[in-house]
mmCIF file of C-alpha atoms in Angstrom:
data_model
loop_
_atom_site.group_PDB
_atom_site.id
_atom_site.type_symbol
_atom_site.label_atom_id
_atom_site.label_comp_id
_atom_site.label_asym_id
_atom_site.label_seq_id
_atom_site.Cartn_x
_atom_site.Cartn_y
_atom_site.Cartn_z
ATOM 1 C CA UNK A 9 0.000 0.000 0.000
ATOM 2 C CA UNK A 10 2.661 2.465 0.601
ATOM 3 C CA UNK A 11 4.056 2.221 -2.812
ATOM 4 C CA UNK A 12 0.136 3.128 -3.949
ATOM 5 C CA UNK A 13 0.440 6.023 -1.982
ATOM 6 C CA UNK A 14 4.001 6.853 -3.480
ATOM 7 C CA UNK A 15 2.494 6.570 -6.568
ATOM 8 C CA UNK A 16 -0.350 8.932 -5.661
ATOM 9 C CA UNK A 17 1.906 11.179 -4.481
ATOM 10 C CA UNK A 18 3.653 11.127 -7.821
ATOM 11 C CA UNK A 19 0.665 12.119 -9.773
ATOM 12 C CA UNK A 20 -0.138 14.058 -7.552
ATOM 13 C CA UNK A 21 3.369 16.453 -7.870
ATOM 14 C CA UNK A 22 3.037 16.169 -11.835
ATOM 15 C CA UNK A 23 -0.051 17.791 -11.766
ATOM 16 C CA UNK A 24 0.297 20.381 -9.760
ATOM 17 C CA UNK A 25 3.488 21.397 -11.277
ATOM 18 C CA UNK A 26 1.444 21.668 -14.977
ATOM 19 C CA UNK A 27 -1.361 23.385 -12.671
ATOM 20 C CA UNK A 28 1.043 25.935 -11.822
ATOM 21 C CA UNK A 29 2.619 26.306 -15.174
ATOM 22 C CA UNK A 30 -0.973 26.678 -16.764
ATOM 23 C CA UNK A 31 -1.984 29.096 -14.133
ATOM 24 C CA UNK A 32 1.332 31.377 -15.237
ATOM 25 C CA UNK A 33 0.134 31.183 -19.039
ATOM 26 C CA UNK A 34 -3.425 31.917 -18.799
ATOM 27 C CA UNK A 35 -3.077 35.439 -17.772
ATOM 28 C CA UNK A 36 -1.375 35.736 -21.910
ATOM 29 C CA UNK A 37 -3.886 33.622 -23.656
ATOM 30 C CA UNK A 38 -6.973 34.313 -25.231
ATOM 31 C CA UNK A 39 -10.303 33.198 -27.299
ATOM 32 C CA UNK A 40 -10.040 29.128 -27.959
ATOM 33 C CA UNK A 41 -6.244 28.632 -26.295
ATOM 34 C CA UNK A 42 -7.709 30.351 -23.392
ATOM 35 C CA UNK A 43 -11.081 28.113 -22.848
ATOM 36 C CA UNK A 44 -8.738 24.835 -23.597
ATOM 37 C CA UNK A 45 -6.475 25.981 -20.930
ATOM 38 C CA UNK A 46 -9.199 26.435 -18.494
ATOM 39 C CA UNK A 47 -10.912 23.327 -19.453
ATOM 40 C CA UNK A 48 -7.522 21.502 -18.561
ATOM 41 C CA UNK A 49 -7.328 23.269 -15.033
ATOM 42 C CA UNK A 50 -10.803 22.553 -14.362
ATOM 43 C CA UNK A 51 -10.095 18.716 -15.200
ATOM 44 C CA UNK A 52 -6.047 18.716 -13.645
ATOM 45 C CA UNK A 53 -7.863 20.116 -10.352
ATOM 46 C CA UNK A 54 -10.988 17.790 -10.204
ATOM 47 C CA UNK A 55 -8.037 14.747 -10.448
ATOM 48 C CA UNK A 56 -5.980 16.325 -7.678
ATOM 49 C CA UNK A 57 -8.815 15.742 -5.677
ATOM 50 C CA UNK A 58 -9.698 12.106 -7.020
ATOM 51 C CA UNK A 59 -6.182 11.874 -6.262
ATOM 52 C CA UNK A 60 -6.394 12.881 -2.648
ATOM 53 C CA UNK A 61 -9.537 10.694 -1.834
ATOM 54 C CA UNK A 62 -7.594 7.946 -3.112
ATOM 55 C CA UNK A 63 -4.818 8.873 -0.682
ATOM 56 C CA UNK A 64 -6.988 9.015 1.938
ATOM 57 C CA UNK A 65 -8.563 5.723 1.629
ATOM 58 C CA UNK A 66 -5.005 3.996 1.670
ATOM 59 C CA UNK A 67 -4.241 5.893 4.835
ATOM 60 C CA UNK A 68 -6.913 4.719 6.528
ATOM 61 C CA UNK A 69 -5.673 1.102 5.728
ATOM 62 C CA UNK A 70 -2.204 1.555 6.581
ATOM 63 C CA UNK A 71 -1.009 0.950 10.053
ATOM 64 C CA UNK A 72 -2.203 3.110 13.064
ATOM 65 C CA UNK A 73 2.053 4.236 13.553
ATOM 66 C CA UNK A 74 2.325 5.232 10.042
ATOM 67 C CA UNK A 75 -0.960 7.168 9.631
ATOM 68 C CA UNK A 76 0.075 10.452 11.845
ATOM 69 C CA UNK A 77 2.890 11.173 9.363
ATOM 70 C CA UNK A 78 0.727 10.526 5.829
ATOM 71 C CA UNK A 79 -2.032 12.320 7.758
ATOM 72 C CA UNK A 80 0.385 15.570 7.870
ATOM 73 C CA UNK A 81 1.360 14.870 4.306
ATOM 74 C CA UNK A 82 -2.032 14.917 3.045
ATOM 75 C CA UNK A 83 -2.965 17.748 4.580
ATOM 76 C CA UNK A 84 -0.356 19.809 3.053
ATOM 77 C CA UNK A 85 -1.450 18.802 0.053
ATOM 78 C CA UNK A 86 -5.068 19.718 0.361
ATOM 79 C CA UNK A 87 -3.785 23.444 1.426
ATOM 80 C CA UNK A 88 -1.470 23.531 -1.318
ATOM 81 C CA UNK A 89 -4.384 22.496 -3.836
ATOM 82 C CA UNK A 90 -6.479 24.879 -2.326
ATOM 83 C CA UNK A 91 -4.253 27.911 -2.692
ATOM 84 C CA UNK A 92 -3.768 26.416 -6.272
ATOM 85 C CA UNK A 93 -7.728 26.592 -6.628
ATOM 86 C CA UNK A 94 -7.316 30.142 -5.274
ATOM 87 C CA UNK A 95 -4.337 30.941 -7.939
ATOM 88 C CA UNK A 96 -6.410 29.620 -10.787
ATOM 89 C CA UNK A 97 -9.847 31.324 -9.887
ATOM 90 C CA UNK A 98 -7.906 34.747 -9.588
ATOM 91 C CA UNK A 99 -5.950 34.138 -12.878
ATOM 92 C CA UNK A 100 -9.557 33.507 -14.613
ATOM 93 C CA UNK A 101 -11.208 36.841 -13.331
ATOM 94 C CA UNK A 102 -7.962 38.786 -13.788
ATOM 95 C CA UNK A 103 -8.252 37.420 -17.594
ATOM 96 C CA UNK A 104 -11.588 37.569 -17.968
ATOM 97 C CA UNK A 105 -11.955 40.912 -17.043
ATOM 98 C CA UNK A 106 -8.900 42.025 -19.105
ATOM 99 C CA UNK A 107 -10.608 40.657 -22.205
ATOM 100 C CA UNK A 108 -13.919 42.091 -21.347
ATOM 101 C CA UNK A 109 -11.992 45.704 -21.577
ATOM 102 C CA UNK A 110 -10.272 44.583 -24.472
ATOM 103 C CA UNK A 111 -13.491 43.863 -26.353
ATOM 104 C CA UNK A 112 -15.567 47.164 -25.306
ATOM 105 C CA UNK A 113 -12.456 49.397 -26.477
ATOM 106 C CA UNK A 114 -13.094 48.041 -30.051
ATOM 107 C CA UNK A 115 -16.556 49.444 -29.465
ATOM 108 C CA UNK A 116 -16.028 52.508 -27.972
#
């Protein structure tokens, strides 16, 4: 089971790392690269989740002395995907708005 977790963990550390990279580019996309890009997030961050169900459900099968320290781990995890959440949400208003002034100075 550990080496499940491991592997979790490994996912886990790929994804967030193209969730941050993503994050960074969206602010200099636009139109259809822009709604692909957020369509990724959306899906990377739903499987970070997955992911960290998954972990959880091993933890509670592992041993009572090993589940403190995987406890802690997991944790961490779910703040860092949560200030990733945070990241991406302000990235999509900061670019959404951008592009809505964009668009009305062609009309003005």
């Amino acid at each position: 089971m550990a080496m499940l977790i491991e592997m979790y963990e490994q996912q886990y550390g790929v994804l967030t790392a193209d969730i941050t990279s993503k994050i960074g580019k969206l602010p200099s996309v636009s139109g259809s690269e822009r709604r692909t890009l957020v369509t990724e997030l959306d899906r990377h961050l739903e499987e970070c989740n997955e992911l960290l169900e998954q972990m959880e459900l091993e933890v509670r099968e592992m041993k009572a002395t090993e589940q403190p320290r995987l406890r802690t781990r997991l944790e961490s995890y779910r703040v860092e995907l949560g200030r990733l959440q945070q990241e991406f949400k302000r990235a999509r208003s900061a670019s959404s708005q951008e592009s809505y002034h964009e668009s009305s100075e062609h009309f003005s």
